[in-house]
CSV table of C-alpha atoms and ligand atoms in Angstrom, one decimal:
chain,number,residue,atom,x,y,z
L,43,UNK,CA,31.0,15.6,-47.7
L,44,UNK,CA,29.5,14.0,-44.6
L,45,UNK,CA,29.9,10.6,-46.3
L,46,UNK,CA,33.6,11.1,-46.9
L,47,UNK,CA,35.3,8.3,-44.9
L,48,UNK,CA,37.7,10.6,-43.0
L,49,UNK,CA,34.9,12.9,-42.0
L,50,UNK,CA,32.8,9.9,-40.9
L,51,UNK,CA,35.5,8.5,-38.7
L,52,UNK,CA,36.3,12.0,-37.3
L,53,UNK,CA,32.6,12.5,-36.4
L,54,UNK,CA,32.4,9.1,-34.8
L,55,UNK,CA,35.3,9.9,-32.5
L,56,UNK,CA,33.7,13.3,-31.5
L,57,UNK,CA,30.5,11.4,-30.5
L,58,UNK,CA,32.5,8.7,-28.7
L,59,UNK,CA,34.3,11.3,-26.6
L,60,UNK,CA,31.1,13.1,-25.8
L,61,UNK,CA,29.5,9.8,-24.7
L,62,UNK,CA,32.5,9.3,-22.3
L,63,UNK,CA,31.8,12.6,-20.6
L,64,UNK,CA,35.1,14.1,-21.6
L,65,UNK,CA,33.7,17.2,-23.4
L,66,UNK,CA,31.6,19.4,-21.2
L,67,UNK,CA,30.4,22.4,-23.2
L,68,UNK,CA,33.0,23.1,-25.9
L,69,UNK,CA,35.7,21.3,-24.0
L,70,UNK,CA,38.3,19.4,-26.0
L,71,UNK,CA,39.3,19.4,-29.7
L,72,UNK,CA,40.3,16.9,-32.4
L,73,UNK,CA,42.4,17.1,-35.5
L,74,UNK,CA,43.2,14.6,-38.3
L,75,UNK,CA,45.9,15.1,-41.0
L,76,UNK,CA,44.3,13.9,-44.3
L,77,UNK,CA,46.1,11.7,-46.8
L,78,UNK,CA,46.7,13.0,-50.3
L,79,UNK,CA,44.1,10.6,-51.6
L,80,UNK,CA,41.5,11.8,-49.1
L,81,UNK,CA,42.2,15.4,-50.1
L,82,UNK,CA,41.9,14.7,-53.8
L,83,UNK,CA,38.5,12.9,-53.1
L,84,UNK,CA,36.9,16.2,-51.9
L,85,UNK,CA,39.1,19.0,-53.2
L,86,UNK,CA,36.3,20.1,-55.6
L,87,UNK,CA,34.2,21.0,-52.4
L,88,UNK,CA,36.9,23.3,-51.1
L,89,UNK,CA,36.5,27.1,-51.1
L,90,UNK,CA,40.0,28.5,-51.3
L,91,UNK,CA,38.8,32.2,-51.3
L,92,UNK,CA,39.5,33.1,-47.7
L,93,UNK,CA,42.8,34.6,-46.5
L,94,UNK,CA,45.6,32.8,-44.7
L,95,UNK,CA,45.9,33.7,-41.0
L,96,UNK,CA,49.0,33.2,-38.8
L,97,UNK,CA,49.2,30.0,-36.8
L,98,UNK,CA,51.4,31.6,-34.2
L,99,UNK,CA,53.9,28.8,-34.6
L,100,UNK,CA,56.1,27.5,-37.4
L,101,UNK,CA,55.8,23.9,-38.7
L,102,UNK,CA,57.6,23.8,-42.1
L,103,UNK,CA,57.0,20.0,-42.5
L,104,UNK,CA,53.2,20.6,-42.3
L,105,UNK,CA,53.3,22.9,-45.4
L,106,UNK,CA,50.4,22.3,-47.8
L,107,UNK,CA,48.9,19.7,-45.5
L,108,UNK,CA,45.1,19.5,-44.9
L,109,UNK,CA,43.6,18.9,-41.5
L,110,UNK,CA,40.0,18.1,-40.3
L,111,UNK,CA,39.6,20.1,-37.1
L,112,UNK,CA,36.9,20.9,-34.6
L,113,UNK,CA,35.7,24.4,-34.4
L,114,UNK,CA,36.5,26.8,-31.5
L,115,UNK,CA,33.6,27.1,-29.1
L,116,UNK,CA,31.8,24.2,-30.9
L,117,UNK,CA,30.3,21.4,-28.8
L,118,UNK,CA,31.4,17.8,-29.5
L,119,UNK,CA,27.8,16.7,-28.8
L,120,UNK,CA,26.7,18.7,-31.8
L,121,UNK,CA,29.2,17.4,-34.3
L,122,UNK,CA,27.2,14.3,-35.3
L,123,UNK,CA,24.1,16.4,-35.7
L,124,UNK,CA,25.7,18.8,-38.2
L,125,UNK,CA,29.3,18.2,-39.0
L,126,UNK,CA,29.6,21.1,-41.5
L,127,UNK,CA,28.6,23.7,-38.9
L,128,UNK,CA,30.9,22.4,-36.1
L,129,UNK,CA,34.1,21.1,-37.8
L,130,UNK,CA,36.2,22.3,-40.7
L,131,UNK,CA,39.1,21.5,-43.0
L,132,UNK,CA,42.1,23.8,-42.8
L,133,UNK,CA,44.9,24.1,-45.3
L,134,UNK,CA,48.4,25.0,-44.2
L,135,UNK,CA,50.3,27.4,-46.4
L,136,UNK,CA,53.6,26.6,-48.2
L,137,UNK,CA,55.6,28.0,-45.2
L,138,UNK,CA,53.9,26.0,-42.5
L,139,UNK,CA,53.1,29.1,-40.5
L,140,UNK,CA,49.6,30.2,-41.8
L,141,UNK,CA,46.3,28.4,-42.2
L,142,UNK,CA,43.0,29.0,-44.0
L,143,UNK,CA,39.6,27.3,-43.6
L,144,UNK,CA,38.7,25.6,-47.0
L,145,UNK,CA,35.5,23.7,-45.9
L,146,UNK,CA,33.0,23.7,-43.0
L,147,UNK,CA,32.0,26.0,-40.2
L,148,UNK,CA,29.1,27.0,-42.5
L,149,UNK,CA,27.6,29.2,-39.8
L,150,UNK,CA,30.8,31.0,-39.0
L,151,UNK,CA,33.6,30.6,-36.5
L,152,UNK,CA,37.2,29.5,-36.5
L,153,UNK,CA,39.2,26.4,-35.9
L,154,UNK,CA,39.9,25.3,-32.3
L,155,UNK,CA,41.8,27.7,-30.2
L,156,UNK,CA,44.3,24.9,-29.6
L,157,UNK,CA,45.2,24.8,-33.3
L,158,UNK,CA,48.8,25.8,-32.7
L,159,UNK,CA,49.2,22.8,-30.2
L,160,UNK,CA,47.6,20.4,-32.7
L,161,UNK,CA,49.8,21.5,-35.7
L,162,UNK,CA,53.0,21.7,-33.7
L,163,UNK,CA,52.3,18.2,-32.2
L,164,UNK,CA,51.5,16.9,-35.7
L,165,UNK,CA,54.8,18.3,-36.9
L,166,UNK,CA,56.8,16.6,-34.2
L,167,UNK,CA,55.1,13.2,-34.6
L,168,UNK,CA,55.2,13.3,-38.4
L,169,UNK,CA,58.9,13.9,-38.2
L,170,UNK,CA,59.5,11.1,-35.7
L,171,UNK,CA,57.2,8.5,-37.3
L,172,UNK,CA,57.9,9.2,-41.0
L,173,UNK,CA,54.3,10.6,-41.3
L,174,UNK,CA,52.5,7.6,-39.7
L,175,UNK,CA,50.8,9.6,-36.9
L,176,UNK,CA,47.7,11.5,-38.2
L,177,UNK,CA,45.5,12.1,-35.1
L,178,UNK,CA,45.8,14.6,-32.2
L,179,UNK,CA,43.1,14.6,-29.5
L,180,UNK,CA,42.6,16.9,-26.6
L,181,UNK,CA,39.9,16.1,-23.9
L,182,UNK,CA,39.0,17.0,-20.3
L,183,UNK,CA,38.8,13.6,-18.7
L,184,UNK,CA,38.0,14.2,-15.0
L,185,UNK,CA,40.2,11.6,-13.3
L,186,UNK,CA,43.4,12.6,-15.2
L,187,UNK,CA,42.7,16.2,-14.2
L,188,UNK,CA,42.1,15.2,-10.6
L,189,UNK,CA,45.5,13.5,-10.5
L,190,UNK,CA,47.1,16.7,-11.4
L,191,UNK,CA,46.0,18.1,-8.1
L,192,UNK,CA,47.6,15.4,-6.0
L,193,UNK,CA,50.6,14.0,-7.8
L,194,UNK,CA,53.9,15.9,-8.3
L,195,UNK,CA,53.7,17.4,-11.8
L,196,UNK,CA,56.5,15.3,-13.4
L,197,UNK,CA,56.6,12.6,-16.0
L,198,UNK,CA,57.9,9.8,-13.7
L,199,UNK,CA,55.3,10.1,-10.9
L,200,UNK,CA,52.4,10.3,-13.3
L,201,UNK,CA,53.7,7.4,-15.5
L,202,UNK,CA,54.3,5.2,-12.5
L,203,UNK,CA,50.9,6.0,-10.9
L,204,UNK,CA,49.1,5.1,-14.1
L,205,UNK,CA,51.2,2.0,-14.9
L,206,UNK,CA,50.5,0.7,-11.3
L,207,UNK,CA,46.8,1.4,-11.6
L,208,UNK,CA,46.0,-1.1,-14.4
L,209,UNK,CA,48.1,-3.9,-15.9
L,210,UNK,CA,47.2,-2.9,-19.5
L,211,UNK,CA,49.0,0.5,-19.1
L,212,UNK,CA,52.6,-0.8,-19.4
L,213,UNK,CA,51.6,-2.3,-22.7
L,214,UNK,CA,49.7,0.6,-24.1
L,215,UNK,CA,52.1,3.4,-23.1
L,216,UNK,CA,55.4,1.7,-22.1
L,217,UNK,CA,57.3,5.0,-22.7
L,218,UNK,CA,55.1,6.7,-20.0
L,219,UNK,CA,53.2,10.0,-20.2
L,220,UNK,CA,54.5,13.5,-20.2
L,221,UNK,CA,53.3,16.2,-17.9
L,222,UNK,CA,53.3,20.0,-18.5
L,223,UNK,CA,52.4,22.6,-15.9
L,224,UNK,CA,49.5,25.0,-16.0
L,225,UNK,CA,49.3,27.3,-19.0
L,226,UNK,CA,46.7,29.6,-20.5
L,227,UNK,CA,44.6,27.5,-22.8
L,228,UNK,CA,45.1,28.1,-26.5
L,229,UNK,CA,48.5,29.8,-26.2
L,230,UNK,CA,51.7,29.2,-28.0
L,231,UNK,CA,53.5,28.5,-24.7
L,232,UNK,CA,51.2,25.5,-24.1
L,233,UNK,CA,51.8,24.4,-27.7
L,234,UNK,CA,55.5,24.6,-27.3
L,235,UNK,CA,55.6,22.8,-24.0
L,236,UNK,CA,53.3,20.1,-25.3
L,237,UNK,CA,55.3,19.5,-28.4
L,238,UNK,CA,58.5,19.2,-26.4
L,239,UNK,CA,56.9,16.3,-24.5
L,240,UNK,CA,55.4,14.8,-27.7
L,241,UNK,CA,59.0,14.1,-28.7
L,242,UNK,CA,59.1,11.4,-26.0
L,243,UNK,CA,55.5,10.5,-25.3
L,244,UNK,CA,52.1,9.9,-27.1
L,245,UNK,CA,50.1,11.3,-24.2
L,246,UNK,CA,50.7,14.6,-22.4
L,247,UNK,CA,48.9,15.7,-19.3
L,248,UNK,CA,48.0,19.4,-19.2
L,249,UNK,CA,47.9,20.2,-15.4
L,250,UNK,CA,44.5,21.2,-14.1
L,251,UNK,CA,43.2,21.1,-17.6
L,252,UNK,CA,43.1,17.8,-19.5
L,253,UNK,CA,45.0,15.4,-21.6
L,254,UNK,CA,46.5,15.5,-25.2
L,255,UNK,CA,46.9,12.2,-27.1
L,256,UNK,CA,48.4,11.4,-30.4
L,257,UNK,CA,48.3,8.3,-32.6
L,258,UNK,CA,48.4,6.7,-36.1
L,259,UNK,CA,44.6,6.5,-36.4
L,260,UNK,CA,41.4,7.3,-34.6
L,261,UNK,CA,41.2,4.0,-32.8
L,262,UNK,CA,44.6,4.0,-31.2
L,263,UNK,CA,44.4,7.7,-30.2
L,264,UNK,CA,40.9,7.3,-28.7
L,265,UNK,CA,42.1,4.0,-27.1
L,266,UNK,CA,45.1,5.8,-25.5
L,267,UNK,CA,42.9,8.6,-24.0
L,268,UNK,CA,40.5,5.9,-22.7
L,269,UNK,CA,43.2,3.8,-21.2
L,270,UNK,CA,45.0,6.7,-19.4
L,271,UNK,CA,41.6,8.0,-18.1
L,272,UNK,CA,40.5,4.6,-16.9
L,273,UNK,CA,43.8,4.0,-15.0
L,274,UNK,CA,43.4,7.5,-13.5
L,275,UNK,CA,39.9,6.6,-12.3
L,276,UNK,CA,41.2,3.4,-10.7
L,277,UNK,CA,43.9,5.5,-9.0
L,278,UNK,CA,41.3,7.9,-7.6
L,279,UNK,CA,39.1,5.0,-6.4
L,280,UNK,CA,42.0,3.3,-4.7
L,281,UNK,CA,43.0,6.6,-2.9
L,282,UNK,CA,39.3,7.0,-1.8
L,283,UNK,CA,39.3,3.5,-0.4
L,284,UNK,CA,42.3,4.4,1.9
L,285,UNK,CA,45.2,3.9,-0.5
L,286,UNK,CA,46.9,0.9,-2.1
L,287,UNK,CA,47.8,-2.0,0.2
L,288,UNK,CA,49.7,-3.7,-2.6
L,289,UNK,CA,50.6,-2.9,-6.2
L,290,UNK,CA,52.2,-4.1,-9.4
L,291,UNK,CA,55.9,-4.2,-8.7
L,292,UNK,CA,58.5,-2.6,-11.0
L,293,UNK,CA,59.8,-6.0,-12.0
L,294,UNK,CA,56.3,-7.0,-13.0
L,295,UNK,CA,55.8,-3.7,-14.9
L,296,UNK,CA,59.0,-4.5,-16.9
L,297,UNK,CA,57.7,-8.0,-17.6
L,298,UNK,CA,54.3,-6.7,-18.8
L,299,UNK,CA,56.0,-4.6,-21.5
L,300,UNK,CA,58.4,-7.4,-22.4
L,301,UNK,CA,55.5,-9.8,-22.9
L,302,UNK,CA,54.5,-7.8,-26.1
L,303,UNK,CA,58.1,-7.0,-27.2
L,304,UNK,CA,58.1,-3.5,-25.8
L,305,UNK,CA,60.6,-1.9,-23.4
L,306,UNK,CA,59.3,0.0,-20.4
L,307,UNK,CA,60.9,3.4,-20.0
L,308,UNK,CA,64.0,2.4,-17.8
L,309,UNK,CA,64.2,5.9,-16.3
L,310,UNK,CA,60.9,5.4,-14.5
L,311,UNK,CA,61.5,2.1,-12.7
L,312,UNK,CA,63.8,1.3,-9.8
L,313,UNK,CA,64.8,-2.3,-10.3
L,314,UNK,CA,66.8,-3.8,-7.4
L,315,UNK,CA,65.5,-1.3,-4.9
L,316,UNK,CA,62.3,-3.2,-4.1
L,317,UNK,CA,61.8,-5.1,-0.8
N,6,13P,P1,38.0,25.2,-28.3
N,6,13P,O1,36.5,25.2,-28.2
N,6,13P,O2,38.6,26.5,-28.9
N,6,13P,O3,38.5,24.0,-29.1
N,6,13P,O4,38.6,25.1,-26.9
N,6,13P,C1,38.3,24.0,-26.0
N,6,13P,C2,39.4,23.6,-25.1
N,6,13P,O5,39.4,22.6,-24.6
N,6,13P,C3,40.6,24.5,-24.9
N,6,13P,O6,41.6,23.9,-24.3
N,7,ZN,ZN1,41.0,22.2,-23.1
């Protein structure tokens, strides 16, 4: 199983996230919606005998899907050492509201406590992208979390702060980022608030907690997490150096996105109002 290509790519991302310092203790979680071919490749290793348990949310378009998911309370740093103890494959039932573990977590445990957020976000993105999005990733990157203590907790202020902190950002996430307030981790309220934001953005800040990113594959999703966190770290450095003396203008932000055929979210720029 550990040589299965989807498992290998999944494990590599866990290791990369740990190496970035985004996963203290059991912080963060990752999920990947398997293709039909990937499922068929390993279905003979599945144990279907456990009972279905409620997800706490309903995602009818995720019925009968299979996800590779990190285990709750498991450490990202341990995933490469023993994938089968620290991650699992869950199957969603035919209603999209229950799940069961069919592989992994060989020493016990359950899927991430944020499973409801992952599945609801997968549901939203699959619907919007005709099934192209397959990866959901939650991490605790320290600079993004730091920003949530100083910036107003709204999409526009966060998006602008990040776009202005590094030229790349207006290309990588021209739609901006979403922001949700503080919620109890692992709850359905957090899942529902996140999935609302996922309708408009690929990255959602969880105030005083972390960041949730989505994407078509492991590279783009990891890359988005990395880009947002790097921009946040530049923002923090600039603040510590006494604040920006100059910045990227709104007109320049629009042009950055245009240069790669994208459109910067017009609600977040104030063209014509600049000096
Ligand atoms: P899990 O260990 O249950 O995945 O929780 C970690 C986390 O980051 C919760 O938000
Ligand atoms: Zn978390």
